[in-house]
Amino acid sequence: MGADHTRPVPSAPPGVRRILVATVVPLFVITVVAAVVLWPRQDRDPAAGPALPRYHGTVTRVVTVPCPPTPEAPEGGPGGSAGPCGTVTVAAEQGPDAGRQVETPVPAGPGAPRVEVGDEVILVELTDPADPAVKSYNIAEHQRGTPLVWLAVLFAVAIVAFGRWRGLAALGGLVASFAILLGFVLPGIGAGQPPLLVAIVGAALIMFVVLYLTHGITAQTSVAVLGTLGSLVLTGVLGTLATAATHLTGFGSEDATTLSMFQRDVDLHGLLLAGIVIGSLGVLDDVTVTQAATVTELAHANPALSRRHLYRAATRVGRAHIASTVNTIVLAYAGASLPLLLLLVADSRPVGEILTSEFLAQEIVRSAVATLGLIAAVPLTTALAAMVTTAGRRATAAKPADPPAPRSSVGRDEALEALGGAPGPRAGGWPGGDRSTEAAW
């Protein structure tokens, strides 16, 4: 998430808090009502038939033998059947043969697991259609439960050890996010509800729960909530316009095509838009929380800063944040689609034809729309935070403030000498007369 500050956030004036409550609470109520309306009312029938029985086992012996030749190639020739060949003995731990040694063929083919003695594997029970009494076993994959549990424990311990109570709250927000995704967003889309609407409502629910749980119920968090919600809606609108302009159908990947075969009533175009919105939420949370915290910290460090100066200073921080985050978004999408991108690189078609293909155009639209929504979040959240932070100052502006204590030049000279610079007066304040931290590189 965004910035983490252990110092308590200064409370906003009562009038500002009332305005924020009057704005955020109705939005939360609307989100909850929309979730209730869109909540799937009935369970869908499973798309595939019953799953094959799967049991745990441990490999006790592996015997490999030369593969027999295929009918098209002589024995020992290059056209022999793909290996390896042989048998694997597995001590079954579950199922009707628990406690016994069962034999399976050595896994072969693309993506087949490589097994050794001592490996914990998953056995799949196969039944002969001609004679149901005849059963055999195949090795489907390795058991990954124990390593994943230890990795999850290490993940949770590291977050709590570093973040303490806030880290524990972040874990709670992560659990809530998955609960909303698995309990509302995915079942809602699978039930035939409009994917884009379900995604926006689900993302808003996640945003309310995660932000307030992780960062507390404060005016600063409410500003981040409003900025995130506005950017989410804008991302959805931009995604709708971009996919319509590029005539994307949502059939740009093999997964989408397979899904259309099992669930014909799923709107794949809407599912593409839903993926853009959900994928943008995590980065939007980070940016809006950081911008709201930046404005609050600047105002606390220098209460004399005007609303305009707060906005400009925090926007400079936002520019630096956006510059690094844009690359993060593009690399995240590229990493998730690396095998297909490699396949496209090996394609002999012209580059222009590849870039305008359904799959690559879909990824370009994802990245561009997510980035545009991210950029819009910076000025929106910064402006809201500047207005909230500077509200209520007029009541205290009439009181004469104590004159600031003069700065001692001795301390500055000593600091410059320690840094290796020559002490001396600064003519005109900051270089160029501008307090901007953006230097010309």
GROMACS .gro file of C-alpha atoms in nm:
model
  441
    1MET     CA    1   0.000   0.000   0.000
    2GLY     CA    2   0.102   0.363   0.025
    3ALA     CA    3   0.300   0.552   0.280
    4ASP     CA    4   0.312   0.439   0.639
    5HIS     CA    5   0.341   0.699   0.913
    6THR     CA    6   0.360   0.610   1.276
    7ARG     CA    7   0.298   0.966   1.392
    8PRO     CA    8  -0.075   1.032   1.443
    9VAL     CA    9  -0.242   1.225   1.164
   10PRO     CA   10  -0.369   1.568   1.277
   11SER     CA   11  -0.746   1.566   1.300
   12ALA     CA   12  -0.947   1.768   1.052
   13PRO     CA   13  -1.183   2.046   1.168
   14PRO     CA   14  -1.533   1.928   1.265
   15GLY     CA   15  -1.690   2.091   0.961
   16VAL     CA   16  -1.454   1.910   0.726
   17ARG     CA   17  -1.519   1.579   0.898
   18ARG     CA   18  -1.894   1.628   0.860
   19ILE     CA   19  -1.854   1.697   0.488
   20LEU     CA   20  -1.638   1.387   0.442
   21VAL     CA   21  -1.885   1.172   0.635
   22ALA     CA   22  -2.173   1.310   0.428
   23THR     CA   23  -1.982   1.220   0.111
   24VAL     CA   24  -1.822   0.886   0.196
   25VAL     CA   25  -2.107   0.722   0.386
   26PRO     CA   26  -2.364   0.753   0.103
   27LEU     CA   27  -2.107   0.617  -0.143
   28PHE     CA   28  -2.043   0.321   0.087
   29VAL     CA   29  -2.418   0.258   0.123
   30ILE     CA   30  -2.463   0.272  -0.256
   31THR     CA   31  -2.177   0.024  -0.299
   32VAL     CA   32  -2.327  -0.219  -0.047
   33VAL     CA   33  -2.675  -0.192  -0.205
   34ALA     CA   34  -2.527  -0.251  -0.552
   35ALA     CA   35  -2.340  -0.556  -0.420
   36VAL     CA   36  -2.662  -0.696  -0.273
   37VAL     CA   37  -2.845  -0.643  -0.602
   38LEU     CA   38  -2.566  -0.801  -0.809
   39TRP     CA   39  -2.497  -1.085  -0.565
   40PRO     CA   40  -2.537  -1.424  -0.744
   41ARG     CA   41  -2.865  -1.583  -0.636
   42GLN     CA   42  -2.803  -1.940  -0.748
   43ASP     CA   43  -2.511  -2.174  -0.787
   44ARG     CA   44  -2.411  -2.260  -1.140
   45ASP     CA   45  -2.379  -2.619  -1.251
   46PRO     CA   46  -2.016  -2.725  -1.287
   47ALA     CA   47  -1.887  -2.669  -1.637
   48ALA     CA   48  -1.703  -3.001  -1.652
   49GLY     CA   49  -1.784  -3.351  -1.540
   50PRO     CA   50  -1.687  -3.495  -1.201
   51ALA     CA   51  -1.318  -3.472  -1.126
   52LEU     CA   52  -1.104  -3.783  -1.120
   53PRO     CA   53  -1.019  -3.919  -0.774
   54ARG     CA   54  -0.688  -3.779  -0.651
   55TYR     CA   55  -0.479  -3.932  -0.371
   56HIS     CA   56  -0.148  -3.853  -0.203
   57GLY     CA   57   0.151  -4.084  -0.232
   58THR     CA   58   0.531  -4.100  -0.203
   59VAL     CA   59   0.763  -4.225  -0.474
   60THR     CA   60   0.964  -4.528  -0.357
   61ARG     CA   61   1.120  -4.647  -0.683
   62VAL     CA   62   1.179  -4.521  -1.037
   63VAL     CA   63   1.275  -4.757  -1.321
   64THR     CA   64   1.343  -4.613  -1.665
   65VAL     CA   65   1.379  -4.823  -1.982
   66PRO     CA   66   1.441  -4.739  -2.350
   67CYS     CA   67   1.124  -4.628  -2.519
   68PRO     CA   68   0.987  -4.862  -2.789
   69PRO     CA   69   1.014  -4.735  -3.147
   70THR     CA   70   0.717  -4.577  -3.314
   71PRO     CA   71   0.569  -4.743  -3.623
   72GLU     CA   72   0.701  -4.459  -3.840
   73ALA     CA   73   1.066  -4.489  -3.727
   74PRO     CA   74   1.314  -4.777  -3.685
   75GLU     CA   75   1.428  -4.885  -3.343
   76GLY     CA   76   1.682  -4.646  -3.191
   77GLY     CA   77   1.618  -4.387  -3.462
   78PRO     CA   78   1.541  -4.023  -3.400
   79GLY     CA   79   1.173  -4.082  -3.455
   80GLY     CA   80   1.128  -4.294  -3.140
   81SER     CA   81   0.844  -4.214  -2.902
   82ALA     CA   82   0.896  -3.929  -2.661
   83GLY     CA   83   1.043  -4.038  -2.329
   84PRO     CA   84   1.111  -4.110  -2.062
   85CYS     CA   85   0.961  -4.455  -2.040
   86GLY     CA   86   0.941  -4.696  -1.751
   87THR     CA   87   0.751  -4.741  -1.426
   88VAL     CA   88   0.728  -4.556  -1.096
   89THR     CA   89   0.640  -4.730  -0.771
   90VAL     CA   90   0.442  -4.514  -0.532
   91ALA     CA   91   0.339  -4.583  -0.172
   92ALA     CA   92  -0.027  -4.477  -0.170
   93GLU     CA   93  -0.128  -4.279   0.140
   94GLN     CA   94  -0.496  -4.232   0.057
   95GLY     CA   95  -0.772  -4.405  -0.133
   96PRO     CA   96  -0.868  -4.773  -0.163
   97ASP     CA   97  -0.500  -4.878  -0.196
   98ALA     CA   98  -0.373  -4.679   0.103
   99GLY     CA   99  -0.069  -4.845   0.257
  100ARG     CA  100   0.010  -5.040  -0.060
  101GLN     CA  101   0.267  -5.002  -0.334
  102VAL     CA  102   0.113  -4.912  -0.672
  103GLU     CA  103   0.283  -4.884  -1.009
  104THR     CA  104   0.234  -4.601  -1.254
  105PRO     CA  105   0.401  -4.517  -1.586
  106VAL     CA  106   0.679  -4.258  -1.579
  107PRO     CA  107   0.517  -3.919  -1.652
  108ALA     CA  108   0.595  -3.813  -2.009
  109GLY     CA  109   0.498  -3.536  -2.245
  110PRO     CA  110   0.515  -3.154  -2.233
  111GLY     CA  111   0.486  -3.026  -1.877
  112ALA     CA  112   0.503  -3.372  -1.720
  113PRO     CA  113   0.652  -3.372  -1.368
  114ARG     CA  114   0.997  -3.521  -1.317
  115VAL     CA  115   0.987  -3.756  -1.021
  116GLU     CA  116   1.257  -3.903  -0.800
  117VAL     CA  117   1.258  -4.137  -0.503
  118GLY     CA  118   1.114  -3.957  -0.200
  119ASP     CA  119   0.898  -3.711  -0.396
  120GLU     CA  120   0.547  -3.657  -0.267
  121VAL     CA  121   0.306  -3.678  -0.561
  122ILE     CA  122  -0.062  -3.673  -0.650
  123LEU     CA  123  -0.205  -3.996  -0.792
  124VAL     CA  124  -0.502  -3.991  -1.028
  125GLU     CA  125  -0.721  -4.300  -1.037
  126LEU     CA  126  -0.827  -4.408  -1.387
  127THR     CA  127  -1.108  -4.654  -1.463
  128ASP     CA  128  -1.127  -4.868  -1.775
  129PRO     CA  129  -1.452  -4.775  -1.956
  130ALA     CA  130  -1.489  -5.134  -2.084
  131ASP     CA  131  -1.442  -5.288  -1.739
  132PRO     CA  132  -1.507  -5.053  -1.444
  133ALA     CA  133  -1.347  -5.305  -1.209
  134VAL     CA  134  -1.007  -5.251  -1.374
  135LYS     CA  135  -0.833  -4.946  -1.230
  136SER     CA  136  -0.492  -4.789  -1.278
  137TYR     CA  137  -0.300  -4.490  -1.150
  138ASN     CA  138  -0.111  -4.203  -1.312
  139ILE     CA  139   0.104  -3.933  -1.150
  140ALA     CA  140  -0.064  -3.597  -1.204
  141GLU     CA  141   0.174  -3.358  -1.025
  142HIS     CA  142   0.381  -3.299  -0.713
  143GLN     CA  143   0.225  -3.219  -0.378
  144ARG     CA  144   0.278  -2.847  -0.316
  145GLY     CA  145   0.072  -2.796  -0.002
  146THR     CA  146   0.355  -2.804   0.254
  147PRO     CA  147   0.594  -2.565   0.068
  148LEU     CA  148   0.309  -2.324   0.002
  149VAL     CA  149   0.205  -2.327   0.369
  150TRP     CA  150   0.560  -2.250   0.481
  151LEU     CA  151   0.591  -1.973   0.223
  152ALA     CA  152   0.262  -1.821   0.342
  153VAL     CA  153   0.380  -1.838   0.704
  154LEU     CA  154   0.709  -1.668   0.613
  155PHE     CA  155   0.514  -1.404   0.419
  156ALA     CA  156   0.283  -1.332   0.712
  157VAL     CA  157   0.562  -1.329   0.972
  158ALA     CA  158   0.773  -1.087   0.766
  159ILE     CA  159   0.481  -0.847   0.719
  160VAL     CA  160   0.382  -0.851   1.087
  161ALA     CA  161   0.744  -0.826   1.206
  162PHE     CA  162   0.808  -0.520   0.990
  163GLY     CA  163   0.466  -0.353   0.995
  164ARG     CA  164   0.357  -0.464   1.345
  165TRP     CA  165  -0.009  -0.375   1.403
  166ARG     CA  166  -0.036  -0.209   1.065
  167GLY     CA  167   0.115  -0.515   0.902
  168LEU     CA  168  -0.144  -0.730   1.079
  169ALA     CA  169  -0.415  -0.498   0.949
  170ALA     CA  170  -0.268  -0.529   0.598
  171LEU     CA  171  -0.295  -0.907   0.622
  172GLY     CA  172  -0.658  -0.868   0.726
  173GLY     CA  173  -0.715  -0.645   0.424
  174LEU     CA  174  -0.555  -0.905   0.199
  175VAL     CA  175  -0.786  -1.174   0.333
  176ALA     CA  176  -1.085  -0.944   0.282
  177SER     CA  177  -0.977  -0.873  -0.077
  178PHE     CA  178  -0.963  -1.243  -0.165
  179ALA     CA  179  -1.293  -1.304   0.013
  180ILE     CA  180  -1.465  -1.036  -0.197
  181LEU     CA  181  -1.303  -1.158  -0.519
  182LEU     CA  182  -1.387  -1.525  -0.460
  183GLY     CA  183  -1.723  -1.467  -0.292
  184PHE     CA  184  -1.870  -1.187  -0.503
  185VAL     CA  185  -1.675  -1.077  -0.811
  186LEU     CA  186  -1.600  -1.415  -0.971
  187PRO     CA  187  -1.937  -1.579  -0.885
  188GLY     CA  188  -2.118  -1.266  -1.001
  189ILE     CA  189  -1.944  -1.265  -1.338
  190GLY     CA  190  -1.992  -1.641  -1.367
  191ALA     CA  191  -2.364  -1.597  -1.299
  192GLY     CA  192  -2.401  -1.372  -1.602
  193GLN     CA  193  -2.403  -1.032  -1.431
  194PRO     CA  194  -2.243  -0.736  -1.621
  195PRO     CA  195  -1.868  -0.792  -1.563
  196LEU     CA  196  -1.770  -0.424  -1.566
  197LEU     CA  197  -2.037  -0.325  -1.313
  198VAL     CA  198  -1.951  -0.622  -1.089
  199ALA     CA  199  -1.581  -0.533  -1.108
  200ILE     CA  200  -1.636  -0.168  -1.014
  201VAL     CA  201  -1.865  -0.259  -0.723
  202GLY     CA  202  -1.627  -0.533  -0.606
  203ALA     CA  203  -1.326  -0.304  -0.636
  204ALA     CA  204  -1.509  -0.036  -0.438
  205LEU     CA  205  -1.589  -0.287  -0.163
  206ILE     CA  206  -1.226  -0.395  -0.148
  207MET     CA  207  -1.116  -0.032  -0.140
  208PHE     CA  208  -1.344   0.061   0.152
  209VAL     CA  209  -1.245  -0.241   0.359
  210VAL     CA  210  -0.872  -0.239   0.287
  211LEU     CA  211  -0.805   0.133   0.314
  212TYR     CA  212  -0.999   0.192   0.636
  213LEU     CA  213  -0.876  -0.131   0.793
  214THR     CA  214  -0.512  -0.065   0.707
  215HIS     CA  215  -0.488   0.312   0.751
  216GLY     CA  216  -0.762   0.386   1.001
  217ILE     CA  217  -1.080   0.594   0.983
  218THR     CA  218  -0.930   0.938   0.928
  219ALA     CA  219  -0.984   1.234   0.699
  220GLN     CA  220  -0.664   1.141   0.516
  221THR     CA  221  -0.794   0.791   0.444
  222SER     CA  222  -1.130   0.930   0.331
  223VAL     CA  223  -0.952   1.152   0.081
  224ALA     CA  224  -0.766   0.848  -0.053
  225VAL     CA  225  -1.097   0.660  -0.076
  226LEU     CA  226  -1.261   0.938  -0.278
  227GLY     CA  227  -0.958   0.968  -0.508
  228THR     CA  228  -0.946   0.593  -0.564
  229LEU     CA  229  -1.318   0.564  -0.633
  230GLY     CA  230  -1.313   0.851  -0.882
  231SER     CA  231  -1.011   0.702  -1.061
  232LEU     CA  232  -1.176   0.357  -1.075
  233VAL     CA  233  -1.485   0.497  -1.244
  234LEU     CA  234  -1.267   0.694  -1.486
  235THR     CA  235  -1.065   0.379  -1.563
  236GLY     CA  236  -1.385   0.191  -1.641
  237VAL     CA  237  -1.507   0.466  -1.874
  238LEU     CA  238  -1.172   0.494  -2.052
  239GLY     CA  239  -1.154   0.115  -2.085
  240THR     CA  240  -1.501   0.106  -2.243
  241LEU     CA  241  -1.408   0.375  -2.496
  242ALA     CA  242  -1.067   0.223  -2.575
  243THR     CA  243  -1.196  -0.131  -2.629
  244ALA     CA  244  -1.479   0.000  -2.845
  245ALA     CA  245  -1.240   0.210  -3.056
  246THR     CA  246  -1.002  -0.083  -3.107
  247HIS     CA  247  -1.288  -0.333  -3.162
  248LEU     CA  248  -1.159  -0.577  -2.901
  249THR     CA  249  -1.380  -0.880  -2.847
  250GLY     CA  250  -1.214  -1.034  -2.541
  251PHE     CA  251  -1.112  -1.348  -2.735
  252GLY     CA  252  -0.747  -1.245  -2.734
  253SER     CA  253  -0.619  -1.536  -2.527
  254GLU     CA  254  -0.656  -1.911  -2.520
  255ASP     CA  255  -0.799  -1.895  -2.169
  256ALA     CA  256  -1.082  -1.669  -2.285
  257THR     CA  257  -1.160  -1.900  -2.575
  258THR     CA  258  -1.167  -2.203  -2.345
  259LEU     CA  259  -1.394  -2.017  -2.102
  260SER     CA  260  -1.637  -1.935  -2.382
  261MET     CA  261  -1.668  -2.305  -2.458
  262PHE     CA  262  -1.770  -2.391  -2.101
  263GLN     CA  263  -1.973  -2.079  -2.014
  264ARG     CA  264  -2.129  -1.938  -2.326
  265ASP     CA  265  -2.322  -1.663  -2.144
  266VAL     CA  266  -2.010  -1.490  -2.007
  267ASP     CA  267  -1.947  -1.152  -2.169
  268LEU     CA  268  -1.578  -1.176  -2.261
  269HIS     CA  269  -1.563  -0.811  -2.366
  270GLY     CA  270  -1.698  -0.711  -2.026
  271LEU     CA  271  -1.460  -0.957  -1.863
  272LEU     CA  272  -1.169  -0.777  -2.030
  273LEU     CA  273  -1.290  -0.447  -1.885
  274ALA     CA  274  -1.336  -0.606  -1.544
  275GLY     CA  275  -0.975  -0.728  -1.552
  276ILE     CA  276  -0.852  -0.377  -1.628
  277VAL     CA  277  -1.044  -0.230  -1.333
  278ILE     CA  278  -0.941  -0.500  -1.083
  279GLY     CA  279  -0.580  -0.488  -1.201
  280SER     CA  280  -0.568  -0.111  -1.156
  281LEU     CA  281  -0.704  -0.112  -0.801
  282GLY     CA  282  -0.386  -0.213  -0.620
  283VAL     CA  283  -0.171   0.051  -0.787
  284LEU     CA  284  -0.441   0.316  -0.744
  285ASP     CA  285  -0.456   0.248  -0.369
  286ASP     CA  286  -0.083   0.296  -0.344
  287VAL     CA  287  -0.085   0.627  -0.532
  288THR     CA  288  -0.387   0.783  -0.361
  289VAL     CA  289  -0.273   0.691  -0.009
  290THR     CA  290   0.074   0.826  -0.083
  291GLN     CA  291  -0.061   1.155  -0.222
  292ALA     CA  292  -0.297   1.209   0.071
  293ALA     CA  293  -0.017   1.133   0.318
  294THR     CA  294   0.224   1.363   0.132
  295VAL     CA  295  -0.011   1.660   0.154
  296THR     CA  296  -0.071   1.592   0.523
  297GLU     CA  297   0.300   1.569   0.600
  298LEU     CA  298   0.382   1.886   0.404
  299ALA     CA  299   0.110   2.080   0.583
  300HIS     CA  300   0.231   1.952   0.920
  301ALA     CA  301   0.594   2.039   0.842
  302ASN     CA  302   0.503   2.391   0.724
  303PRO     CA  303   0.157   2.511   0.829
  304ALA     CA  304   0.215   2.838   0.642
  305LEU     CA  305   0.195   2.666   0.301
  306SER     CA  306  -0.108   2.774   0.106
  307ARG     CA  307  -0.343   2.537  -0.070
  308ARG     CA  308  -0.178   2.614  -0.403
  309HIS     CA  309   0.173   2.552  -0.272
  310LEU     CA  310   0.063   2.226  -0.107
  311TYR     CA  311  -0.089   2.109  -0.433
  312ARG     CA  312   0.220   2.195  -0.638
  313ALA     CA  313   0.465   2.039  -0.393
  314ALA     CA  314   0.265   1.716  -0.356
  315THR     CA  315   0.214   1.694  -0.732
  316ARG     CA  316   0.590   1.694  -0.780
  317VAL     CA  317   0.606   1.389  -0.553
  318GLY     CA  318   0.322   1.233  -0.753
  319ARG     CA  319   0.510   1.284  -1.080
  320ALA     CA  320   0.808   1.093  -0.946
  321HIS     CA  321   0.577   0.818  -0.819
  322ILE     CA  322   0.394   0.790  -1.151
  323ALA     CA  323   0.719   0.778  -1.348
  324SER     CA  324   0.826   0.464  -1.161
  325THR     CA  325   0.480   0.307  -1.143
  326VAL     CA  326   0.411   0.323  -1.518
  327ASN     CA  327   0.701   0.087  -1.581
  328THR     CA  328   0.569  -0.138  -1.305
  329ILE     CA  329   0.230  -0.171  -1.475
  330VAL     CA  330   0.376  -0.253  -1.816
  331LEU     CA  331   0.620  -0.509  -1.675
  332ALA     CA  332   0.346  -0.670  -1.465
  333TYR     CA  333   0.130  -0.726  -1.773
  334ALA     CA  334   0.432  -0.842  -1.976
  335GLY     CA  335   0.543  -1.085  -1.705
  336ALA     CA  336   0.198  -1.241  -1.685
  337SER     CA  337   0.199  -1.296  -2.064
  338LEU     CA  338   0.564  -1.384  -2.117
  339PRO     CA  339   0.511  -1.721  -2.295
  340LEU     CA  340   0.273  -1.567  -2.547
  341LEU     CA  341   0.501  -1.267  -2.597
  342LEU     CA  342   0.787  -1.506  -2.672
  343LEU     CA  343   0.563  -1.685  -2.920
  344LEU     CA  344   0.487  -1.353  -3.088
  345VAL     CA  345   0.858  -1.270  -3.112
  346ALA     CA  346   0.913  -1.594  -3.301
  347ASP     CA  347   0.629  -1.502  -3.538
  348SER     CA  348   0.734  -1.430  -3.896
  349ARG     CA  349   0.462  -1.170  -3.956
  350PRO     CA  350   0.548  -0.798  -3.988
  351VAL     CA  351   0.581  -0.606  -3.662
  352GLY     CA  352   0.285  -0.382  -3.743
  353GLU     CA  353   0.060  -0.681  -3.795
  354ILE     CA  354   0.174  -0.838  -3.468
  355LEU     CA  355   0.117  -0.517  -3.268
  356THR     CA  356  -0.237  -0.480  -3.401
  357SER     CA  357  -0.332  -0.843  -3.340
  358GLU     CA  358  -0.612  -0.910  -3.094
  359PHE     CA  359  -0.388  -1.041  -2.817
  360LEU     CA  360  -0.118  -0.771  -2.823
  361ALA     CA  361  -0.367  -0.488  -2.880
  362GLN     CA  362  -0.555  -0.614  -2.575
  363GLU     CA  363  -0.239  -0.588  -2.361
  364ILE     CA  364  -0.160  -0.242  -2.498
  365VAL     CA  365  -0.509  -0.121  -2.409
  366ARG     CA  366  -0.477  -0.271  -2.059
  367SER     CA  367  -0.152  -0.089  -1.991
  368ALA     CA  368  -0.257   0.242  -2.147
  369VAL     CA  369  -0.596   0.262  -1.973
  370ALA     CA  370  -0.452   0.162  -1.635
  371THR     CA  371  -0.181   0.426  -1.672
  372LEU     CA  372  -0.430   0.698  -1.765
  373GLY     CA  373  -0.643   0.618  -1.461
  374LEU     CA  374  -0.331   0.623  -1.248
  375ILE     CA  375  -0.222   0.962  -1.379
  376ALA     CA  376  -0.569   1.106  -1.314
  377ALA     CA  377  -0.555   0.983  -0.955
  378VAL     CA  378  -0.264   1.215  -0.870
  379PRO     CA  379  -0.423   1.557  -0.936
  380LEU     CA  380  -0.764   1.438  -0.813
  381THR     CA  381  -0.641   1.305  -0.480
  382THR     CA  382  -0.389   1.586  -0.429
  383ALA     CA  383  -0.652   1.855  -0.486
  384LEU     CA  384  -0.894   1.689  -0.243
  385ALA     CA  385  -0.621   1.646   0.017
  386ALA     CA  386  -0.508   2.008  -0.019
  387MET     CA  387  -0.865   2.135   0.028
  388VAL     CA  388  -0.923   1.914   0.333
  389THR     CA  389  -0.588   1.996   0.492
  390THR     CA  390  -0.616   2.373   0.453
  391ALA     CA  391  -0.985   2.389   0.555
  392GLY     CA  392  -1.051   2.565   0.883
  393ARG     CA  393  -0.740   2.781   0.872
  394ARG     CA  394  -0.931   3.109   0.843
  395ALA     CA  395  -1.040   3.085   1.203
  396THR     CA  396  -0.681   3.079   1.321
  397ALA     CA  397  -0.541   3.310   1.054
  398ALA     CA  398  -0.671   3.621   1.234
  399LYS     CA  399  -0.464   3.545   1.542
  400PRO     CA  400  -0.116   3.697   1.521
  401ALA     CA  401   0.144   3.430   1.498
  402ASP     CA  402   0.465   3.444   1.690
  403PRO     CA  403   0.755   3.557   1.474
  404PRO     CA  404   0.978   3.270   1.371
  405ALA     CA  405   1.306   3.241   1.550
  406PRO     CA  406   1.600   3.354   1.339
  407ARG     CA  407   1.807   3.076   1.196
  408SER     CA  408   2.162   3.050   1.316
  409SER     CA  409   2.415   3.066   1.039
  410VAL     CA  410   2.668   2.886   1.257
  411GLY     CA  411   2.479   2.559   1.239
  412ARG     CA  412   2.442   2.593   0.861
  413ASP     CA  413   2.812   2.670   0.814
  414GLU     CA  414   2.912   2.370   1.025
  415ALA     CA  415   2.682   2.146   0.824
  416LEU     CA  416   2.829   2.270   0.495
  417GLU     CA  417   3.181   2.214   0.621
  418ALA     CA  418   3.089   1.859   0.727
  419LEU     CA  419   2.953   1.792   0.377
  420GLY     CA  420   3.271   1.925   0.221
  421GLY     CA  421   3.118   2.249   0.093
  422ALA     CA  422   3.229   2.603   0.155
  423PRO     CA  423   3.013   2.807   0.394
  424GLY     CA  424   2.874   3.129   0.272
  425PRO     CA  425   2.553   3.325   0.225
  426ARG     CA  426   2.294   3.200  -0.020
  427ALA     CA  427   2.208   3.472  -0.264
  428GLY     CA  428   1.845   3.465  -0.362
  429GLY     CA  429   1.751   3.161  -0.154
  430TRP     CA  430   1.721   2.842  -0.357
  431PRO     CA  431   1.906   2.815  -0.689
  432GLY     CA  432   1.706   2.988  -0.957
  433GLY     CA  433   1.472   3.131  -0.696
  434ASP     CA  434   1.246   2.824  -0.719
  435ARG     CA  435   1.180   2.582  -0.433
  436SER     CA  436   1.115   2.296  -0.675
  437THR     CA  437   1.313   1.981  -0.609
  438GLU     CA  438   1.300   1.891  -0.978
  439ALA     CA  439   1.650   1.962  -1.107
  440ALA     CA  440   1.738   1.973  -1.475
  441TRP     CA  441   1.922   1.651  -1.550
   0.00000   0.00000   0.00000
